[in-house]
Short mmCIF file of C-alpha atoms in Angstrom, two decimals:
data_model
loop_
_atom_site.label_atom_id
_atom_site.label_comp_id
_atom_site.label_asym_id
_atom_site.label_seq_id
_atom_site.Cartn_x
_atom_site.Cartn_y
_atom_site.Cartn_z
CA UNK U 526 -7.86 18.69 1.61
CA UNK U 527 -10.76 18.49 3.50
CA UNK U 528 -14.33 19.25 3.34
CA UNK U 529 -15.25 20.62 6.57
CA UNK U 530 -15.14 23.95 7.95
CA UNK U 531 -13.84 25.35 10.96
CA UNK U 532 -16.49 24.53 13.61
CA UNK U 533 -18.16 21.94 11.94
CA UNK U 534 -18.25 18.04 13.55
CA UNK U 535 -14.90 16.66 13.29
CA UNK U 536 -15.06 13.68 15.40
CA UNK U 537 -18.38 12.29 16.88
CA UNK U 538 -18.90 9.53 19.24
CA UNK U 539 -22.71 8.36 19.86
CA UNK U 540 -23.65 5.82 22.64
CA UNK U 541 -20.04 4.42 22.31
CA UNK U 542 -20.33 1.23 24.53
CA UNK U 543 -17.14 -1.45 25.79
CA UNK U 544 -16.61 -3.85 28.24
CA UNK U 545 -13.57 -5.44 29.63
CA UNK U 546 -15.20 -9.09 30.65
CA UNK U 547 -17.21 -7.47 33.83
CA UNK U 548 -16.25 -4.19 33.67
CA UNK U 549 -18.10 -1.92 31.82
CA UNK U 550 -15.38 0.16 30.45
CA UNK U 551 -16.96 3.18 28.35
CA UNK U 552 -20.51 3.70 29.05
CA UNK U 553 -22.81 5.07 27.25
CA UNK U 554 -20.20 7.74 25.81
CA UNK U 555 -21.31 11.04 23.80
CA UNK U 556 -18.68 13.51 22.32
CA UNK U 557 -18.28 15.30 19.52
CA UNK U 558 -14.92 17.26 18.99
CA UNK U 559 -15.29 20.39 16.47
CA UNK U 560 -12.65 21.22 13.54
CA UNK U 561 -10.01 23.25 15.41
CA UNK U 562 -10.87 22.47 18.85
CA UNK U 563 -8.63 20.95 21.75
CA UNK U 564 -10.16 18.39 24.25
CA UNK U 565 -8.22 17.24 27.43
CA UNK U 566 -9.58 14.02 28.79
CA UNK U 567 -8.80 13.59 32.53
CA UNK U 568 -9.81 11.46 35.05
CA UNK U 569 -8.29 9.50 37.97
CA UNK U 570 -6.92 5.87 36.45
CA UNK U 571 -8.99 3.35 35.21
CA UNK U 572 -11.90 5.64 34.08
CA UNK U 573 -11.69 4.86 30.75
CA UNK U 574 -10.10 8.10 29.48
CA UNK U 575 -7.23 5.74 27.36
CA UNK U 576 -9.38 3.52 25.88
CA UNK U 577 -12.18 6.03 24.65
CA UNK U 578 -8.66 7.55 22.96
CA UNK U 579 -7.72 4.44 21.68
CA UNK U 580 -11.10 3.55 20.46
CA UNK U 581 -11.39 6.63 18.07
CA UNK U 582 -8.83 4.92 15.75
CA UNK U 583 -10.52 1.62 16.72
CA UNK U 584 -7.07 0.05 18.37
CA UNK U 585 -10.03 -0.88 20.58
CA UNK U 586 -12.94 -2.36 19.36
CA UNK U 587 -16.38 -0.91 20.59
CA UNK U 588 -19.68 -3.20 21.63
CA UNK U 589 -22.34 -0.83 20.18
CA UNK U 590 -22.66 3.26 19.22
CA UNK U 591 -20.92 4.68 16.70
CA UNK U 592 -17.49 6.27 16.15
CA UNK U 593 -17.60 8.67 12.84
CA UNK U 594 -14.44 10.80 11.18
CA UNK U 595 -15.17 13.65 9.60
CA UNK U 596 -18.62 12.09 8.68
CA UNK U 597 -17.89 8.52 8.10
CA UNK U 598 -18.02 6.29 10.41
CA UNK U 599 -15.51 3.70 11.23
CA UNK U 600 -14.97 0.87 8.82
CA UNK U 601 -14.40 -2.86 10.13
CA UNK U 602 -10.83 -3.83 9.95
CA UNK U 603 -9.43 -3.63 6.43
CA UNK U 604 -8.27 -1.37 3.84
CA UNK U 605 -10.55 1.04 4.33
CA UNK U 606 -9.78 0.91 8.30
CA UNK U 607 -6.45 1.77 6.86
CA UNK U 608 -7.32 4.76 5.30
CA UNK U 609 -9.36 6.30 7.79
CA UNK U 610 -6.43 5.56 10.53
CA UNK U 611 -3.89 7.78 7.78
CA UNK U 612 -6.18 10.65 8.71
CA UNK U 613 -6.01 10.38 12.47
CA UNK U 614 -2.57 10.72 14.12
CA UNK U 615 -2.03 8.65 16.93
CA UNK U 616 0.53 9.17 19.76
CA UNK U 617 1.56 6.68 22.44
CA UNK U 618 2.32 6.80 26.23
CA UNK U 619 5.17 4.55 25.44
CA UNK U 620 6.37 6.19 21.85
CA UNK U 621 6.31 2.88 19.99
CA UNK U 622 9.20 4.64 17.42
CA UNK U 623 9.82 1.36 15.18
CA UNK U 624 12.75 0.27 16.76
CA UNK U 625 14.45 -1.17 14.10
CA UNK U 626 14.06 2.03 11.64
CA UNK U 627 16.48 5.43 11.49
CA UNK U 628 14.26 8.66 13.21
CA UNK U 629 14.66 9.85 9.51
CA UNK U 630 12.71 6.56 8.49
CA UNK U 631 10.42 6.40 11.36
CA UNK U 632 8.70 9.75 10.16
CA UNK U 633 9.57 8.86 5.96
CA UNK U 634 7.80 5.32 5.96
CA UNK U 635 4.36 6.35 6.60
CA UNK U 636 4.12 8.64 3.32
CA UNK U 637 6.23 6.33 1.21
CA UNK U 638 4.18 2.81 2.21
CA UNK U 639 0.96 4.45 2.81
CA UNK U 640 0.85 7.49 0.74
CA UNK U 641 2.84 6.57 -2.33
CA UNK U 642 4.90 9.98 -1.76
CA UNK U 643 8.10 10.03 -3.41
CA UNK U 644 11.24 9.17 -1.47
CA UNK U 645 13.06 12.87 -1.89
CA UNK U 646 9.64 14.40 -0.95
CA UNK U 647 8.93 12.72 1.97
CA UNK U 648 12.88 12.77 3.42
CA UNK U 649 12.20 16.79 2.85
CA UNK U 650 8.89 16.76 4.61
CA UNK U 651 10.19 14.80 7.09
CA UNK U 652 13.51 17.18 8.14
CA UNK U 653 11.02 20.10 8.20
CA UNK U 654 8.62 18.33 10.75
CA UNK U 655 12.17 17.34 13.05
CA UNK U 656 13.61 20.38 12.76
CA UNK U 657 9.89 21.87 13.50
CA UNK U 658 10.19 19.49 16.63
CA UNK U 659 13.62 20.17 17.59
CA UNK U 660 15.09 17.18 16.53
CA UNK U 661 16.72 17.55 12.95
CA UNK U 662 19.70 16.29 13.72
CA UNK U 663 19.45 13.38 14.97
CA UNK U 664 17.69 11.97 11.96
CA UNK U 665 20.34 9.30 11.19
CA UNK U 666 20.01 7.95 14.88
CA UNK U 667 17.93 4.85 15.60
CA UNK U 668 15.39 5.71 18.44
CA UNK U 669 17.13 3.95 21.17
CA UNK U 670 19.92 6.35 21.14
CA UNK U 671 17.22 9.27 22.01
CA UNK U 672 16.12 10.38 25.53
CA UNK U 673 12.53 9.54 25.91
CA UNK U 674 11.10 13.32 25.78
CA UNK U 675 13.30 13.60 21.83
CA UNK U 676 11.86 10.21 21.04
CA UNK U 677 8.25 11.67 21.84
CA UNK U 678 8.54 14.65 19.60
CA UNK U 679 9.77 12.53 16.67
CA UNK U 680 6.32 10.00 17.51
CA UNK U 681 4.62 13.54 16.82
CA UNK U 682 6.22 14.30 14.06
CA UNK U 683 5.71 10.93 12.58
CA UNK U 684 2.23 11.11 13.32
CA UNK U 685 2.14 14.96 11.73
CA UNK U 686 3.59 13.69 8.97
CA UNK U 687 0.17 11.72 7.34
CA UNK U 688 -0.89 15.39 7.40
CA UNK U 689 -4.03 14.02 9.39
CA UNK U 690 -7.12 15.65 10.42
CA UNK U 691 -7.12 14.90 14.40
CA UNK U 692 -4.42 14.11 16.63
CA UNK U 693 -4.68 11.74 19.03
CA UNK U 694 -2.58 12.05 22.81
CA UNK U 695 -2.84 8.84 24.52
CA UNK U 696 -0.73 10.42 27.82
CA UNK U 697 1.95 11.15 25.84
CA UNK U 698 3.91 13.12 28.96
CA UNK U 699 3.36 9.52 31.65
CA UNK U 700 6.35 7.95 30.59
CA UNK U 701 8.72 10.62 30.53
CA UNK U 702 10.93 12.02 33.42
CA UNK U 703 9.44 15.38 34.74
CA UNK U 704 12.54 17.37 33.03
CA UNK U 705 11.64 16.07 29.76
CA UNK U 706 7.68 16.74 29.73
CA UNK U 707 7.93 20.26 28.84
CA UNK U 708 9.96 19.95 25.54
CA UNK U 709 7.11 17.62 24.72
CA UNK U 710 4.07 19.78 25.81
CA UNK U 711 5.80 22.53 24.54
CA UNK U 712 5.53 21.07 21.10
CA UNK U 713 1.72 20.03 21.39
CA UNK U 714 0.74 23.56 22.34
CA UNK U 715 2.78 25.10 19.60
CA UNK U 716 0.48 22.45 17.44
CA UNK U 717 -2.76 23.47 19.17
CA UNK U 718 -2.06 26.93 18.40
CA UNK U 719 -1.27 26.44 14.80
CA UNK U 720 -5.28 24.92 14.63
CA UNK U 721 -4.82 21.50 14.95
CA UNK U 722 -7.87 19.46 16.19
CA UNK U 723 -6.66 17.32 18.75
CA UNK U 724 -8.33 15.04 21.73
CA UNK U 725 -5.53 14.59 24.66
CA UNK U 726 -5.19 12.42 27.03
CA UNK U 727 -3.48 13.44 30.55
CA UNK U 728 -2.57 13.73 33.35
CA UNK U 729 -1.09 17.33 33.25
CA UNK U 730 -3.31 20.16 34.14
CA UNK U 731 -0.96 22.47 33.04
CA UNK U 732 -1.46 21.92 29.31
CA UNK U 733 -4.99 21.78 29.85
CA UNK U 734 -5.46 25.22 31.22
CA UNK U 735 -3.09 26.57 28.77
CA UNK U 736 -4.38 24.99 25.57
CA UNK U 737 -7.32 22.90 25.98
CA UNK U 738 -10.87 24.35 24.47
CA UNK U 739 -12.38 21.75 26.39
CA UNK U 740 -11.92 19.69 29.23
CA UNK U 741 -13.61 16.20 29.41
CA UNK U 742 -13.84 14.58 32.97
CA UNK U 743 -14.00 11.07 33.13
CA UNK U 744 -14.78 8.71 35.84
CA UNK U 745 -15.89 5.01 35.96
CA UNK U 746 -16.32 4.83 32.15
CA UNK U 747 -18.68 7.68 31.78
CA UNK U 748 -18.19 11.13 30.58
CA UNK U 749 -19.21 13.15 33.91
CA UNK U 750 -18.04 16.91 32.89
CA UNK U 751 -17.92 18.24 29.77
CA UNK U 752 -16.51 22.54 30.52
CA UNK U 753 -14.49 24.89 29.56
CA UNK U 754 -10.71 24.68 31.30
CA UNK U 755 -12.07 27.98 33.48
CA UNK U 756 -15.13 26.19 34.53
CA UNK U 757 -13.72 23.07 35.25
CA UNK U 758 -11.04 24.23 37.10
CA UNK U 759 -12.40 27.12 38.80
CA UNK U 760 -16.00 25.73 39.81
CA UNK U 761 -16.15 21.97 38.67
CA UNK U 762 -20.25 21.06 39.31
CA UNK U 763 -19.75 17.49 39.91
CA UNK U 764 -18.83 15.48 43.59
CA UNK U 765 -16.26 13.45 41.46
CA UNK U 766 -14.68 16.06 39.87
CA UNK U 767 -14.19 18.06 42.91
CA UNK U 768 -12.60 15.01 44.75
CA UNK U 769 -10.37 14.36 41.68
CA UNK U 770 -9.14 18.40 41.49
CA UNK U 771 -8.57 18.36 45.54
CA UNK U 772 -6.78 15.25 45.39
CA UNK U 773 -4.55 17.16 42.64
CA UNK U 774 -4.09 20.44 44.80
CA UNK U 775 -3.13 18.95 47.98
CA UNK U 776 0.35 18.10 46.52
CA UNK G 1361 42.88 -42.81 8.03
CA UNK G 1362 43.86 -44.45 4.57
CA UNK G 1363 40.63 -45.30 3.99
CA UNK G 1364 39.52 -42.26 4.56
CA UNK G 1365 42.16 -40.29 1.92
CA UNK G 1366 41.64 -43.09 -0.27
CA UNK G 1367 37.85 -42.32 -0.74
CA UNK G 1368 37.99 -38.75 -0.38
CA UNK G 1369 35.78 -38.01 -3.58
CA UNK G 1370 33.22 -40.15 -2.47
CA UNK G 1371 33.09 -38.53 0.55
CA UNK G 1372 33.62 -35.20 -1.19
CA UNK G 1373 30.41 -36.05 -3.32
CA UNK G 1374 28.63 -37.08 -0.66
CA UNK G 1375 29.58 -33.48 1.11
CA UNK G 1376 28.24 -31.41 -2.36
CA UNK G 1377 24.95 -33.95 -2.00
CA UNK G 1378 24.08 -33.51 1.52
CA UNK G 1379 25.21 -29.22 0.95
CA UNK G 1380 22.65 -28.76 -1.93
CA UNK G 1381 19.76 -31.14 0.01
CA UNK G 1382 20.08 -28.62 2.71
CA UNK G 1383 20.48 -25.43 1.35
CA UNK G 1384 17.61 -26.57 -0.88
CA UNK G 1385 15.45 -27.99 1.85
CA UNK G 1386 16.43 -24.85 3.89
CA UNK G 1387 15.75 -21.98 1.65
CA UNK G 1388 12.14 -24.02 0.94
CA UNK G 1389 11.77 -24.06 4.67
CA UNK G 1390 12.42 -20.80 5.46
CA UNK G 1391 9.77 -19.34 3.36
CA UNK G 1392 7.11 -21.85 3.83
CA UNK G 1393 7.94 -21.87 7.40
CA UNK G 1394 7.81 -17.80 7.64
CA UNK G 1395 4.44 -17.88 5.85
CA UNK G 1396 2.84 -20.56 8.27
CA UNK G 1397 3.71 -17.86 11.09
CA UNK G 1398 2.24 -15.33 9.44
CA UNK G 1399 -0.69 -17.70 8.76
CA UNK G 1400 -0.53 -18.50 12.48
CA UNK G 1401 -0.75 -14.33 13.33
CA UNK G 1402 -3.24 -13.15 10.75
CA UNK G 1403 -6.92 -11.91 11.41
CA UNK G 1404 -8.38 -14.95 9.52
CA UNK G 1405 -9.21 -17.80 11.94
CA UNK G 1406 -9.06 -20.25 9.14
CA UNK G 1407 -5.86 -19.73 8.34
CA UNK G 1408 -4.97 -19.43 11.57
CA UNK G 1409 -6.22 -22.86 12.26
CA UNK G 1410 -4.68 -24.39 8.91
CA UNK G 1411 -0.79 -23.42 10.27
CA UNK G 1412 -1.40 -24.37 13.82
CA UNK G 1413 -2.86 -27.85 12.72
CA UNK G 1414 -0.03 -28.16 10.37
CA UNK G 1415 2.76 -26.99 12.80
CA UNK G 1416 1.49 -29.33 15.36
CA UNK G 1417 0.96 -32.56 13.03
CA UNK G 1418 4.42 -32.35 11.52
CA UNK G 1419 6.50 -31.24 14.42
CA UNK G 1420 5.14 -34.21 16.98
CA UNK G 1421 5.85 -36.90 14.67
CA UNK G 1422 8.68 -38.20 13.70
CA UNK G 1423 11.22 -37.15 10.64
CA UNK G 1424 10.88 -40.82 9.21
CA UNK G 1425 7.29 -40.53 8.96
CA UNK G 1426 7.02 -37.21 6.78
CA UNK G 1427 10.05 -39.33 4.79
CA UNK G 1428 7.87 -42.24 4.37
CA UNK G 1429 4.93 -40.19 3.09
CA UNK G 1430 6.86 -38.21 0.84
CA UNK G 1431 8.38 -41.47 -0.74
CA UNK G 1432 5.79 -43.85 -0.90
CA UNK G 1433 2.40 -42.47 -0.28
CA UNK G 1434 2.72 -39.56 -2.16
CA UNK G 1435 3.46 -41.58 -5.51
CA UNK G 1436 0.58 -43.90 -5.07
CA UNK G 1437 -1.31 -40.69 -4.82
CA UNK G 1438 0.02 -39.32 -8.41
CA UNK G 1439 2.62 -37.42 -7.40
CA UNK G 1440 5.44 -38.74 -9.23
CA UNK G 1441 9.01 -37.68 -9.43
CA UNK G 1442 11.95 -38.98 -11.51
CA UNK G 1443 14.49 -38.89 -8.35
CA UNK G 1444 13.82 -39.98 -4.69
CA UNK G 1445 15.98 -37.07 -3.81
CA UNK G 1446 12.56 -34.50 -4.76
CA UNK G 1447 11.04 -36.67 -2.31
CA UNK G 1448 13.70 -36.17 0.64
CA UNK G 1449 13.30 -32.70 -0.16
CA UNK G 1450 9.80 -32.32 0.12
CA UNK G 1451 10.25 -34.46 3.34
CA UNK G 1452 12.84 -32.37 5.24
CA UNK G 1453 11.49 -29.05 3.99
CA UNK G 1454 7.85 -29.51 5.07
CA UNK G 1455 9.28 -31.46 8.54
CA UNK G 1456 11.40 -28.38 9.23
CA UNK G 1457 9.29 -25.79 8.04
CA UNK G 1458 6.73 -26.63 10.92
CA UNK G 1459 9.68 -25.88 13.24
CA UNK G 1460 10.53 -22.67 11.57
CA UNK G 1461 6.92 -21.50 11.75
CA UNK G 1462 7.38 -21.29 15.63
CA UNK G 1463 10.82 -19.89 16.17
CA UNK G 1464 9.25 -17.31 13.95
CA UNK G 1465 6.25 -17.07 16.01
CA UNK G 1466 7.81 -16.63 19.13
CA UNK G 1467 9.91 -13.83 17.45
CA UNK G 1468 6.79 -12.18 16.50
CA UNK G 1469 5.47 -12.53 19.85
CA UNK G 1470 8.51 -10.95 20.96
CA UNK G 1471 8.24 -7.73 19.31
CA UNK G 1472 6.49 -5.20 21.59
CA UNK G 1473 2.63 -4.66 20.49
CA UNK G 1474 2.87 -0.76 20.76
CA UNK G 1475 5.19 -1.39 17.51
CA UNK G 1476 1.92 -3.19 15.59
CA UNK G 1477 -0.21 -0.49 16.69
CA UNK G 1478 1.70 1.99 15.58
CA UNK G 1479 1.98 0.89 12.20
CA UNK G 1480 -1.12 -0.02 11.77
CA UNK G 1481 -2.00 4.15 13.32
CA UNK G 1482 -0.59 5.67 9.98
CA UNK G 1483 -2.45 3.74 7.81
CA UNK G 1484 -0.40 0.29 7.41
CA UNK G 1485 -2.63 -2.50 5.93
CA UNK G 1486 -2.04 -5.91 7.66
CA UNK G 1487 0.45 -7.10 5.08
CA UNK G 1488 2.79 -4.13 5.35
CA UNK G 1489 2.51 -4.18 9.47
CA UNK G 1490 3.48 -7.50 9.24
CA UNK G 1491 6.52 -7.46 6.42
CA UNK G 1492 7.51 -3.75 7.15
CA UNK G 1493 7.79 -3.11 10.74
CA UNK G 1494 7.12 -6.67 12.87
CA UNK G 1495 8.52 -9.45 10.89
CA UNK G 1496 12.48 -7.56 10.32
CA UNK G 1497 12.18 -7.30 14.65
CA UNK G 1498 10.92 -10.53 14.84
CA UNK G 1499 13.63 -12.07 12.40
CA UNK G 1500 16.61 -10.51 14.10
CA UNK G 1501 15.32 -12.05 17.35
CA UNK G 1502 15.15 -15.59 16.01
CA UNK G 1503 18.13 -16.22 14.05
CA UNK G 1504 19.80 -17.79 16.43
CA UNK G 1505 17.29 -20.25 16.64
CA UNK G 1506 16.61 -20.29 13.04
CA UNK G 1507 20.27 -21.46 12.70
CA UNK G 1508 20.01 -24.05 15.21
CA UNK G 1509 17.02 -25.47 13.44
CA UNK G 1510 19.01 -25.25 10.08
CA UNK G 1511 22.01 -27.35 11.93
CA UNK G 1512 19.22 -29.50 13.10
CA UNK G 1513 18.19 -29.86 9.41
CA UNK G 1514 21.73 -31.06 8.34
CA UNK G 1515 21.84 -34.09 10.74
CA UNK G 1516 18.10 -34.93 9.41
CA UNK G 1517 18.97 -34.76 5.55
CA UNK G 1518 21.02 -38.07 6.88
CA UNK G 1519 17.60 -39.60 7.31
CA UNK G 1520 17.53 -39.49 3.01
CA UNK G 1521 20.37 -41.89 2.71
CA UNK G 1522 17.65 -44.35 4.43
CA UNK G 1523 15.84 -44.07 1.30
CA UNK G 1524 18.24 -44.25 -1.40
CA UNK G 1525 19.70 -40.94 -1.90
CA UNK G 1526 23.03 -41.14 -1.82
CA UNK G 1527 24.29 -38.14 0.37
CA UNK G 1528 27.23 -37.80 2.80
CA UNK G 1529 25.76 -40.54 5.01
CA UNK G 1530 24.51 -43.27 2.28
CA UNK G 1531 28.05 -42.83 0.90
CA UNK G 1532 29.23 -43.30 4.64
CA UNK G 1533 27.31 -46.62 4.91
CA UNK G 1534 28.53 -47.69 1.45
CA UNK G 1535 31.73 -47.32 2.31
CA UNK G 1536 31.56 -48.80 6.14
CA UNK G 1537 29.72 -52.08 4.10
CA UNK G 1538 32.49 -52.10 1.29
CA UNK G 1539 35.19 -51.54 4.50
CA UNK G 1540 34.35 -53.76 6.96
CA UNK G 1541 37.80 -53.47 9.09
CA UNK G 1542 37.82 -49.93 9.33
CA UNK G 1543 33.96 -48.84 9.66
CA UNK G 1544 35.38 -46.45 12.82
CA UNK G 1545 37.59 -44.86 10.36
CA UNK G 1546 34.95 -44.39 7.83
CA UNK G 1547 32.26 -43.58 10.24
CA UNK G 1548 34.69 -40.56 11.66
CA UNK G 1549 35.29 -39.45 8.86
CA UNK G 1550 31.33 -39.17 7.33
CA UNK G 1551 31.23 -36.72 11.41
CA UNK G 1552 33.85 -34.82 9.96
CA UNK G 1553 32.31 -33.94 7.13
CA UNK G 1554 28.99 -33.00 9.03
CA UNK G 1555 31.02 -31.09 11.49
CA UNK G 1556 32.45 -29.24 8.33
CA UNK G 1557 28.71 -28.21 7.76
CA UNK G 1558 27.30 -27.32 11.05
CA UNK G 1559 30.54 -26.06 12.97
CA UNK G 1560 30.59 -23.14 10.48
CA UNK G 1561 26.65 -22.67 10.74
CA UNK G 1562 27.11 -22.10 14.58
CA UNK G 1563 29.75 -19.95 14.45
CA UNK G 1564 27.57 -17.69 11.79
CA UNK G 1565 24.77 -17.82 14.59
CA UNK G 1566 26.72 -16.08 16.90
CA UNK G 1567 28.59 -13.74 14.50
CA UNK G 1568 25.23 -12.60 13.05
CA UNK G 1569 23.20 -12.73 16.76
CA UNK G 1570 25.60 -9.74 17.73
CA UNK G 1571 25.38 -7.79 14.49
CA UNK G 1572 21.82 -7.44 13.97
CA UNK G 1573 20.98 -6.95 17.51
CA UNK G 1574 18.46 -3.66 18.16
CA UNK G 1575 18.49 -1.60 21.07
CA UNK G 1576 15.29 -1.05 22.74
#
């Protein structure tokens, strides 16, 4: 499906620039996220760490720098905008599961509209990737009638189901009650196992030590750390990132 | 009352005139008035500017106005018609349409933005965001209005019997001049006929407001 190899430049962000009115929101930002690899992105609130997620799928516009996929870089809004987005699975804080759609049809409508896959293909895809999830049977609900955590695997699931090339994690564990955050972690380490490249967002360390390749530490809209989980946990270099981790341990 | 049983076919073809200029008028409205909010919601600012000068020209003035143009200024333009009743129709369905536009607006504005972004994450193209995923939320939300803007719209088509097409109120006034002792009777008995009309509408509003509601 793809060109690239394992290893190779997946995502790349050069100079990536944004302001909020005053605030200078992403500064300066450099990254580049390998096939295969998994980047946390932490960092105390307001840092930026969202928005730099949200820009890679331009859901945020960016002032200057670049933002490439898999070697081309981001198109202005459009159909080719549309296109790239297919490739790069998003998932939100806050779910967004169209509300007015089945779970069935929340993970089916993506390959039908976008794709042009057929209907009986795509309803088959679709029970693998719930049941992969944990949530085949409540395909015939409507989303409201799911606890937040089952709601969250079928956003995965939807997203999976564009077969994209990176995943996206906007803190997809802050809006869920702390009994529910597991199920859903559970499944996103399962994912990072299976090879998926994928730059998270969040606030749990946890998943980070367990499954990240990377961690990225962000603070005031700049990338300040850039380690491996044992690194940046063990014997973080920077005054920020030490305040941040001490902050974290004294609870 | 005898009045009233005596001229029930009048009034019943008034009823079947004043039923077809509104559904007519309606369905027109609907659609144009659906497209001017998705004008009013679309990346390009000139069409974005096109709806909202439109929505704001025809809903501050007055019905009579859009009647007038409709009537007289748009023949001496060229654009002739063999019935005044085209005319009434163009009238009310442009008037209303403007009003449509933002009851549908406001149900757009009501749908959550995560859902827009996350249609538009898979792939979705602005069209299919908009018809797919925000404008069946956004519909569901407004029909209530929607139907209080269509009962609104079968008071107004009363406006057309102003300018000689005979509907459920031109017969009305026909009959009050041709009745002069018993224009209460008459007059009651055009209301009932509108009440026949909108009654039913409102009671559809509220039937349909609690079947298509969605949980959040």
């Amino acid at each position: 499906m793809t060109t690239t190899a394992p290893g190779d430049t997946l995502v790349s962000l050069k100079a990536v620039n944004k302001h909020y009115g005053q605030l200078h929101v992403l500064k300066d930002i450099n990254l580049q996220v390998r096939k295969g690899e998994v980047v946390v992105v932490i960092g105390p609130s307001g840092s930026g760490k969202s928005t730099l997620c949200r820009a890679i799928n331009r859901l945020e516009t960016i002032e200057s720098g670049t933002i490439s996929i898999d070697g081309k870089v981001l198109p202005e809004e459009g159909k080719e905008l549309a296109q790239l987005r297919a490739d790069v699975g998003m998932v939100f804080q806050s779910f967004n599961l169209f509300a007015h759609k089945t779970i069935l049809e929340n993970v089916t409508l993506g390959p039908i509209k976008v794709k042009g896959v057929n209907k009986a293909t795509a309803d088959k895809d679709a029970m693998a990737l719930l049941e992969r999830v944990g949530v085949g049977h409540q395909a015939p609900k409507l989303p409201a009638q799911l606890s937040g955590g089952q709601q969250q695997r079928v956003a995965i699931a939807r997203a999976l189901a564009m077969k994209p090339k990176v995943m996206l994690f906007d803190e997809p564990t802050s809006a869920l009650d702390p009994e529910m955050i597991n199920e859903v972690l559970d499944v996103m380490v399962q994912l990072a196992k299976e090879g998926m490249t994928m730059i998270v967002v969040t606030h749990e360390m946890g998943f980070a030590r367990k499954a990240a390749d990377r961690v990225v530490f962000m603070a005031d809209g700049q990338i300040v750390e850039d380690a491996t989980p044992e690194e940046f946990f063990t014997n973080p270099r920077s005054s920020r990132a030490k305040d941040f981790l001490s902050k974290l341990l004294t609870h | 009352m005898d009045v009233i049983i005596e001229n029930l076919p009048l009034y019943w073809e008034g009823f079947l005139r004043t039923l077809f200029l509104s559904a007519v008028s309606g369905i027109i409205a609907l659609v144009l008035g659906t497209l001017l909010a998705a004008a009013r919601v679309s990346p390009v600012a000139a069409l974005r500017g096109f709806s909202t000068v439109y929505v704001e020209v025809l809903r501050n003035t007055p019905l009579t106005i859009a009647f007038f143009f409709a009537a007289i200024v748009l023949p001496r333009i060229g654009v002739r018609f063999e019935q005044f009743e085209v005319a009434a129709i163009i009238a009310l369905s442009t008037y209303t349409a403007a009003f449509i536009a933002e009851a549908v607006r406001s149900g757009v504005n009501s749908v959550p933005v995560g859902q827009a972004e996350a249609a538009r994450s898979i792939g979705m193209k602005f069209g299919q965001v908009l018809s797919l995923i925000i404008l069946p939320q956004a519909l569901r939300t407004v029909i209530p209005p929607l139907i209080n803007i269509l009962i609104a719209l079968v008071k107004n088509s009363s406006v057309a019997g102003a300018f000689f097409v005979l509907e459920l109120f031109g017969y009305g006034r026909q009959l009050a001049n041709a009745n002069g002792d018993a224009v209460i009777a008459v007059l009651l008995g055009t209301a009932f006929f509108y009440l026949l009309l909108t009654v039913p509408l409102g009671i559809l509003a509220s039937t349909v407001e609690r079947k298509v509601a969605i949980a959040r």
